[in-house]
Amino acid sequence: MGNYTQVDDMKLKSPIPELQGCDGFDCIEKYVNFDDGAFSWGQPAGDHGETNGVKWASYTLRMSSQAWMADETLKSAWTHRITIFVPETYQGGMKNSDVAALFIDQTVDTWAAQNMAVETGVVTASVSDVPNQDLTFPVTGHNLAEEDLKAWSWHKFVEDAEHPEWPLEMPDVKAVVRAMDAIAAYTHQGTLPKVNRFIVTGHSKRAMAAWMVGAVDKRVEAIVPLGMPLNLLQVGQEAAKDIGGIVPYSRPYLEYGDLNLTKEQVTKLAAINDPVHYIKRLTIPKLLILSGADDFFPPDCTRSWWGDLPKPKHIYVYGKGRHYGYDIKWNNGNKFLEVAGAFVSRIVYGDAMPEIAWKIDNQDGTIMVKQVSNHTPSAVRVFGAKTKDQGETRDFRNSDWMFYRFVKPTEQNDRIWLVKSPERVKWVGFFVAFEYEPVRPGGLPVRLTTEVSVTPSTRPFPDADGTLPEWQDVIDPPEDSFGLR
């Protein structure tokens, strides 16, 4: 039943010979495949319970995924808890019954995995502590977590070219791959449903890990990233032109100099940690879930890269949700778990996902949507929001997204919808939402949306450049009138 060993901090060959001379995606593959001797799993512990009337059994493992930057940090050994949920409604013997959903989690809270399992009947697992944090780097004198940890890792990558494993996204991805290794090995023992393939989901930094693991590991059948677009440099520049500065969460990147890198430095870093640079590898099914009121990113953060992303691909935008807290238990009004669960169910049970395609007019923002697949939506709605500062900025943080109206297809074609901006003021964001009835009794409805269109198409700070000091003032968001929802 595995051979989990508590790994003390290890001293490895530094720099890692296998990584020398790598560049971009090649670095990710080499780091993930590099055996540092730290991987182990074991100490299984069972449990059982009932959620929403469905009984389940769970199996928890301890895992050590790797030793990261042993010469630089006081804690190089990354440890995790893996919990696997098997619902009583699981159906074996199907074509895709070896597919499990995998949540990449920041903490050991397994509520999302547990609820996904009972709502879908799919084996669902979670891996905790991605990334491991807080981490202490003696040279900084601080314990670092989240944005500070990631910003420091970027800074060190630029400073230390011999260690391409510095970007935090690298150990994040390796942790997910090792979790898949452990889950597959454990479930192939005894009488558990055997898991060989995965649908991977995570939020924020964990979403970036989902994007990246979808490109690097062939066992990944699909991904559901939450709250994380691609093409981050371009998205950041667009945000600066929207608000005239940087968001508060960018402070660590400013402090460590990540916002003032040369073009060559940015390109070298992004070639590893931004999948837009290897976007053609992302051929698996994808469901991107975003919030229109995100604290980090503008609501139309997909416009510069979505067209380059290979199919199959889908978006679900929920208006009233901040970046942090979007995926937590008491904030499920955004229905992200239902939306993700419907996607997971369609893949595992072999039911085709509805497909819509759209174009957004670059001048007036009109959205033209076409129902591409042979599905008929049960409802088509328009949602939108206005900025709160009477047109001074294009800042949708904390904006009040609301339902505007139902919309009917055009008279000429009942598979096409034309939707204009619901208001003629600065600035308005809107999107079109489609809902489809479940195909199986007791199943989940499918919810999809278009990208967000923002009108007018101008930006209030067209000369802003987030890489220049004069445009690096921290701009606080407008007053929050709706709170965490």
XYZ file of C-alpha atoms in Angstrom:
485
model
C 0.000 0.000 0.000
C 2.633 2.482 -1.023
C 5.814 3.366 0.801
C 5.389 6.889 2.137
C 8.523 8.285 3.742
C 8.682 11.582 5.578
C 11.291 13.393 3.522
C 13.650 15.680 5.350
C 15.032 18.565 3.373
C 17.273 17.130 0.702
C 20.470 18.311 -0.855
C 20.476 17.674 -4.588
C 22.998 18.300 -7.292
C 22.749 22.006 -7.922
C 22.118 23.075 -10.567
C 20.177 20.035 -11.796
C 22.181 18.629 -14.734
C 19.077 17.367 -16.547
C 17.709 20.918 -16.797
C 20.760 22.671 -18.134
C 20.233 24.327 -21.511
C 16.473 23.832 -21.494
C 14.093 26.519 -22.695
C 10.362 27.098 -22.390
C 8.111 24.042 -22.443
C 11.148 21.764 -22.581
C 12.046 22.930 -19.047
C 8.620 21.921 -17.747
C 8.825 18.437 -19.240
C 12.346 17.886 -17.956
C 11.560 19.105 -14.450
C 8.386 17.028 -14.176
C 10.220 13.917 -15.374
C 13.314 14.515 -13.226
C 13.507 11.958 -10.410
C 14.830 13.744 -7.345
C 14.314 10.737 -5.060
C 11.711 12.548 -2.951
C 8.499 11.055 -4.379
C 6.655 8.646 -2.131
C 3.096 7.974 -1.019
C 1.332 5.765 1.490
C -0.274 5.640 4.940
C -3.796 5.152 3.532
C -6.687 5.908 5.862
C -10.331 5.176 5.074
C -13.526 6.984 5.966
C -17.161 7.025 4.896
C -20.099 9.366 5.052
C -23.155 10.723 3.313
C -23.654 14.014 1.466
C -26.955 15.180 -0.010
C -28.377 11.703 0.439
C -25.521 9.937 -1.382
C -23.171 7.648 0.531
C -19.467 7.718 -0.197
C -16.210 6.117 0.877
C -12.967 8.073 1.041
C -9.312 7.099 1.085
C -6.624 9.513 2.244
C -2.936 9.209 1.374
C 0.139 11.125 2.432
C 2.461 12.106 -0.407
C 5.849 13.712 -0.850
C 5.987 15.134 -4.368
C 9.498 16.580 -4.668
C 12.345 18.554 -3.169
C 12.370 22.089 -4.567
C 15.235 24.603 -4.315
C 16.971 22.816 -1.439
C 19.887 25.267 -1.444
C 17.600 28.277 -1.103
C 14.749 27.457 1.276
C 14.498 26.086 4.792
C 11.783 23.660 3.639
C 12.476 22.036 0.296
C 10.388 18.878 0.789
C 6.853 19.335 -0.562
C 4.261 17.216 1.240
C 0.565 16.820 0.462
C -2.589 15.021 1.462
C -4.541 13.211 -1.251
C -8.174 12.287 -0.608
C -10.107 10.062 -3.018
C -13.920 9.938 -2.897
C -15.844 7.005 -4.371
C -19.620 7.651 -4.379
C -22.096 4.785 -4.152
C -23.476 5.967 -7.504
C -20.186 5.212 -9.300
C -20.756 3.085 -12.402
C -17.914 0.809 -13.445
C -17.498 -0.913 -16.765
C -18.093 2.163 -18.910
C -15.670 3.448 -21.535
C -14.589 6.329 -19.299
C -15.059 4.770 -15.864
C -11.289 5.042 -15.324
C -11.494 8.863 -15.447
C -11.387 10.739 -12.135
C -11.848 14.412 -11.394
C -8.879 15.941 -9.561
C -9.060 19.163 -7.552
C -5.803 21.036 -7.008
C -6.304 22.617 -3.600
C -4.532 25.257 -1.566
C -5.605 23.700 1.754
C -6.793 20.320 3.030
C -10.479 21.272 2.702
C -12.070 18.566 0.536
C -15.658 19.874 0.342
C -15.490 20.530 -3.410
C -14.155 17.072 -4.271
C -16.693 15.424 -1.981
C -19.603 17.319 -3.521
C -18.380 16.745 -7.075
C -18.309 13.001 -6.408
C -21.850 12.788 -5.038
C -23.320 15.140 -7.664
C -21.771 13.347 -10.646
C -21.162 9.753 -9.557
C -17.544 10.175 -10.666
C -14.506 9.177 -8.606
C -13.103 12.499 -7.419
C -9.845 13.318 -5.660
C -8.128 16.336 -4.174
C -4.449 17.098 -3.654
C -3.680 19.636 -0.943
C -0.982 22.239 -0.384
C -0.280 23.367 -3.923
C 1.960 25.221 -3.527
C 3.530 24.257 -0.223
C 3.568 27.438 1.859
C 4.642 29.432 3.790
C 8.213 28.923 2.619
C 11.196 30.635 4.207
C 14.090 31.877 2.113
C 16.800 33.043 4.550
C 18.003 35.749 2.187
C 14.594 37.462 2.426
C 14.112 37.049 6.155
C 10.403 36.390 5.593
C 7.934 33.539 5.301
C 6.461 33.805 1.818
C 3.073 32.653 0.533
C 0.778 33.188 -2.456
C 1.659 36.362 -4.437
C 4.812 37.062 -2.412
C 6.050 33.522 -2.953
C 5.315 33.543 -6.661
C 6.784 37.016 -7.183
C 9.984 36.020 -5.368
C 10.288 32.864 -7.469
C 9.998 34.904 -10.669
C 12.630 37.329 -9.429
C 15.016 34.482 -8.660
C 14.453 32.874 -12.057
C 15.594 36.058 -13.772
C 18.532 36.388 -11.393
C 19.627 32.739 -11.523
C 19.581 31.349 -15.059
C 21.134 28.040 -13.965
C 17.917 27.111 -12.157
C 15.013 27.071 -14.639
C 12.936 25.311 -11.946
C 12.662 28.588 -9.987
C 9.219 29.760 -11.226
C 6.670 28.540 -8.673
C 4.531 27.140 -11.467
C 7.161 24.412 -12.008
C 6.831 22.667 -8.612
C 3.069 23.260 -8.704
C 2.802 21.241 -11.914
C 5.128 18.543 -10.642
C 3.001 18.175 -7.501
C -0.092 17.548 -9.649
C 1.681 15.005 -11.845
C 2.954 13.149 -8.781
C -0.562 13.186 -7.312
C -1.833 11.514 -10.486
C 0.964 8.952 -10.166
C -0.022 8.191 -6.572
C -3.764 7.999 -7.281
C -3.258 5.692 -10.257
C -0.920 3.406 -8.303
C -3.156 3.248 -5.223
C -6.394 2.602 -7.094
C -4.785 -0.251 -9.013
C -4.382 -2.083 -5.707
C -7.258 -3.935 -4.081
C -10.867 -3.451 -5.154
C -11.026 0.305 -5.730
C -12.143 1.682 -9.106
C -8.989 1.851 -11.194
C -8.068 5.384 -12.233
C -5.890 5.986 -15.292
C -7.030 9.395 -16.561
C -7.989 12.721 -15.031
C -10.079 15.854 -15.421
C -8.042 18.473 -13.561
C -9.382 21.642 -11.975
C -8.043 24.365 -9.712
C -8.441 28.043 -8.883
C -5.989 30.931 -9.402
C -2.425 29.554 -9.124
C -3.936 26.097 -9.052
C -5.737 26.968 -12.296
C -2.423 27.792 -13.942
C -1.181 24.390 -12.793
C -4.257 22.847 -14.452
C -3.524 24.678 -17.714
C 0.103 23.545 -17.649
C -0.498 19.934 -16.643
C -3.041 19.724 -19.469
C -0.198 20.451 -21.856
C 2.430 18.216 -20.273
C 0.684 14.975 -19.209
C -1.231 12.742 -21.626
C -3.324 11.257 -18.809
C -5.232 14.530 -18.561
C -8.540 14.143 -20.406
C -9.809 17.680 -19.766
C -9.191 20.738 -17.592
C -11.386 23.242 -15.750
C -9.278 26.307 -14.819
C -11.009 28.799 -12.492
C -10.121 32.483 -12.461
C -6.935 32.338 -14.536
C -6.583 33.566 -18.141
C -3.555 33.134 -20.381
C -1.381 35.786 -22.059
C -0.819 37.449 -18.696
C 1.595 40.140 -19.880
C -0.920 41.418 -22.431
C -3.776 41.136 -19.932
C -1.751 43.150 -17.425
C -1.064 45.864 -19.969
C -4.746 46.058 -20.850
C -5.596 46.358 -17.157
C -3.195 49.296 -16.809
C -4.921 51.040 -19.708
C -8.258 50.398 -17.974
C -7.483 51.694 -14.475
C -4.331 53.796 -14.925
C -2.100 51.692 -12.679
C -1.790 48.288 -11.054
C -4.107 46.316 -8.769
C -3.194 45.879 -5.065
C -2.343 42.216 -5.526
C 0.484 43.247 -7.877
C 2.469 44.900 -5.072
C 4.808 41.912 -4.534
C 5.658 41.809 -8.236
C 6.490 45.505 -8.081
C 8.554 45.044 -4.915
C 10.661 42.251 -6.413
C 11.120 43.983 -9.761
C 8.997 41.600 -11.824
C 7.101 44.504 -13.411
C 10.317 46.070 -14.679
C 11.923 43.174 -16.507
C 13.441 43.545 -19.936
C 11.573 42.159 -22.922
C 14.090 39.317 -23.146
C 13.615 38.424 -19.461
C 9.832 38.509 -19.708
C 9.869 36.334 -22.816
C 12.126 33.729 -21.191
C 9.949 33.544 -18.070
C 6.628 33.517 -19.914
C 7.852 30.755 -22.237
C 7.670 28.516 -19.159
C 4.849 29.824 -16.992
C 2.326 31.148 -19.519
C 0.781 28.391 -21.669
C -0.102 30.936 -24.352
C 3.438 30.188 -25.568
C 2.596 26.517 -26.111
C -1.123 26.964 -26.632
C -1.314 24.520 -29.549
C -0.572 21.692 -27.113
C -3.865 22.342 -25.320
C -6.011 20.140 -27.543
C -7.992 18.447 -24.754
C -11.484 19.704 -23.792
C -11.343 22.878 -21.704
C -13.878 24.773 -19.606
C -12.632 28.158 -18.382
C -14.615 29.667 -15.500
C -14.183 33.399 -14.836
C -15.720 36.193 -12.785
C -16.771 39.500 -14.289
C -15.850 41.296 -11.041
C -12.432 39.678 -10.569
C -9.959 41.640 -8.417
C -7.025 40.680 -10.644
C -8.192 40.652 -14.243
C -10.512 42.693 -16.484
C -13.726 40.888 -17.486
C -12.657 40.740 -21.142
C -9.271 39.210 -20.292
C -9.751 36.484 -22.917
C -9.991 38.700 -25.974
C -6.286 38.626 -26.933
C -5.821 34.845 -26.926
C -9.093 32.879 -26.883
C -9.239 32.696 -30.662
C -5.849 30.924 -30.736
C -6.863 28.259 -28.222
C -7.604 24.925 -29.942
C -11.058 23.385 -29.676
C -12.886 21.929 -27.813
C -13.189 24.929 -25.502
C -15.937 26.515 -23.431
C -16.356 29.524 -21.122
C -18.598 30.202 -18.177
C -18.594 33.767 -16.799
C -20.214 34.509 -13.477
C -20.637 38.172 -12.672
C -20.621 38.654 -8.916
C -17.503 36.977 -7.624
C -14.146 38.220 -6.448
C -10.917 36.461 -7.298
C -10.252 35.155 -3.801
C -13.215 33.317 -2.402
C -14.650 32.382 -5.780
C -14.274 28.664 -5.102
C -14.991 28.466 -1.370
C -17.811 26.554 0.288
C -19.927 29.497 1.452
C -19.703 31.266 -1.903
C -21.352 28.696 -4.150
C -23.931 31.152 -5.430
C -21.773 31.361 -8.541
C -22.634 27.694 -9.225
C -19.067 26.960 -10.310
C -19.303 23.441 -8.868
C -22.518 22.716 -10.791
C -21.024 24.141 -13.977
C -17.829 22.126 -13.608
C -19.807 19.036 -12.588
C -21.964 19.157 -15.713
C -18.806 19.346 -17.850
C -17.192 16.439 -15.977
C -20.360 14.346 -16.294
C -20.628 14.910 -20.037
C -17.059 13.722 -20.553
C -17.216 10.695 -18.264
C -20.625 9.492 -19.478
C -19.846 10.188 -23.131
C -22.545 12.821 -23.698
C -21.630 15.566 -26.159
C -21.126 19.058 -24.776
C -23.150 21.833 -26.403
C -20.996 24.123 -28.524
C -21.551 27.796 -29.244
C -19.406 30.129 -31.313
C -19.416 33.913 -31.285
C -17.921 37.053 -32.737
C -17.633 40.388 -30.948
C -17.725 43.454 -33.171
C -14.603 45.540 -32.589
C -16.496 48.798 -33.125
C -19.842 48.633 -31.322
C -19.273 45.480 -29.252
C -22.280 43.576 -30.629
C -22.081 39.859 -29.853
C -23.220 37.457 -32.554
C -23.666 33.934 -31.178
C -24.322 30.760 -33.126
C -25.522 27.428 -31.762
C -23.003 25.170 -33.508
C -23.811 21.749 -32.064
C -27.107 19.921 -32.397
C -28.409 21.168 -29.050
C -31.222 23.551 -28.218
C -30.784 25.885 -25.237
C -33.579 26.042 -22.683
C -32.772 29.692 -21.958
C -30.585 32.444 -23.428
C -29.948 35.452 -21.212
C -27.959 38.680 -21.274
C -26.003 39.737 -18.196
C -24.124 42.993 -17.807
C -22.576 45.600 -15.534
C -21.524 49.232 -15.551
C -18.378 50.651 -14.011
C -18.996 52.517 -10.774
C -17.089 55.769 -11.284
C -19.224 57.477 -13.936
C -16.866 56.604 -16.759
C -13.588 57.809 -15.262
C -12.033 54.341 -15.526
C -12.831 51.021 -17.168
C -12.691 49.329 -13.756
C -15.115 46.437 -13.268
C -13.739 45.258 -9.921
C -16.639 44.883 -7.470
C -19.066 45.804 -10.246
C -22.732 44.833 -9.923
C -23.381 42.297 -12.675
C -27.069 41.700 -13.235
C -29.531 39.887 -15.431
C -30.803 42.216 -18.174
C -33.164 40.171 -20.293
C -33.934 36.958 -22.113
C -33.003 37.085 -25.778
C -34.539 35.369 -28.793
C -32.740 34.245 -31.944
C -32.859 36.296 -35.122
C -35.885 36.034 -37.380
C -33.676 34.880 -40.236
C -31.993 32.025 -38.343
C -33.202 30.381 -35.139
C -29.641 29.234 -34.340
C -28.155 32.755 -34.250
C -28.512 35.509 -31.634
C -27.470 39.155 -32.031
C -26.979 41.080 -28.790
C -26.076 44.762 -28.612
C -24.693 46.590 -25.590
C -27.562 46.970 -23.090
C -26.638 50.587 -22.279
C -24.889 53.496 -24.013
C -22.623 54.720 -21.228
C -18.963 54.371 -20.269
C -18.240 51.540 -19.600
C -20.583 48.588 -19.986
C -19.611 44.934 -19.956
C -22.000 42.203 -21.064
C -22.119 38.575 -22.120
C -24.664 36.051 -23.369
C -25.450 33.014 -21.200
C -26.825 29.706 -22.501
C -28.428 26.986 -20.412
C -29.226 23.415 -21.499
C -31.359 20.800 -19.783
C -29.662 17.673 -18.370
C -29.548 14.680 -20.693
C -29.840 12.184 -17.833
C -32.423 11.993 -15.018
C -31.118 13.854 -11.985
C -28.239 15.280 -13.992
C -26.832 18.793 -13.957
C -27.789 21.501 -16.466
C -25.018 22.743 -18.735
C -24.267 26.459 -18.455
C -22.041 28.227 -20.968
C -21.428 31.858 -21.887
C -19.706 33.934 -24.482
C -16.694 36.068 -23.716
C -17.380 39.489 -22.237
C -17.807 42.458 -24.578
C -17.025 45.920 -23.182
C -18.340 49.116 -24.767
C -17.249 51.568 -25.905
C -14.109 49.983 -27.356
C -11.834 52.810 -26.175
C -9.738 52.744 -23.002
C -9.391 55.688 -20.590
C -5.584 55.449 -20.303
C -4.427 54.441 -23.793
C -0.789 55.396 -23.131
C -0.489 53.440 -19.892
C 2.314 50.904 -19.678
C 2.399 48.756 -16.556
C 6.138 48.139 -16.999
C 6.961 51.845 -16.505
C 7.212 53.447 -13.030
C 4.851 56.298 -13.909
C 2.062 53.752 -14.437
C 2.735 51.597 -11.373
C 0.636 53.364 -8.770
C -1.602 50.933 -6.904
C -5.256 51.624 -7.726
C -7.726 50.388 -5.127
C -11.010 48.943 -6.425
C -14.281 50.878 -6.300
C -16.389 50.479 -3.202
C -17.844 47.003 -2.834
C -21.632 47.164 -2.787
C -22.400 43.471 -2.944
C -19.825 41.793 -0.735
C -18.685 38.230 -1.172
C -21.201 36.218 -3.167
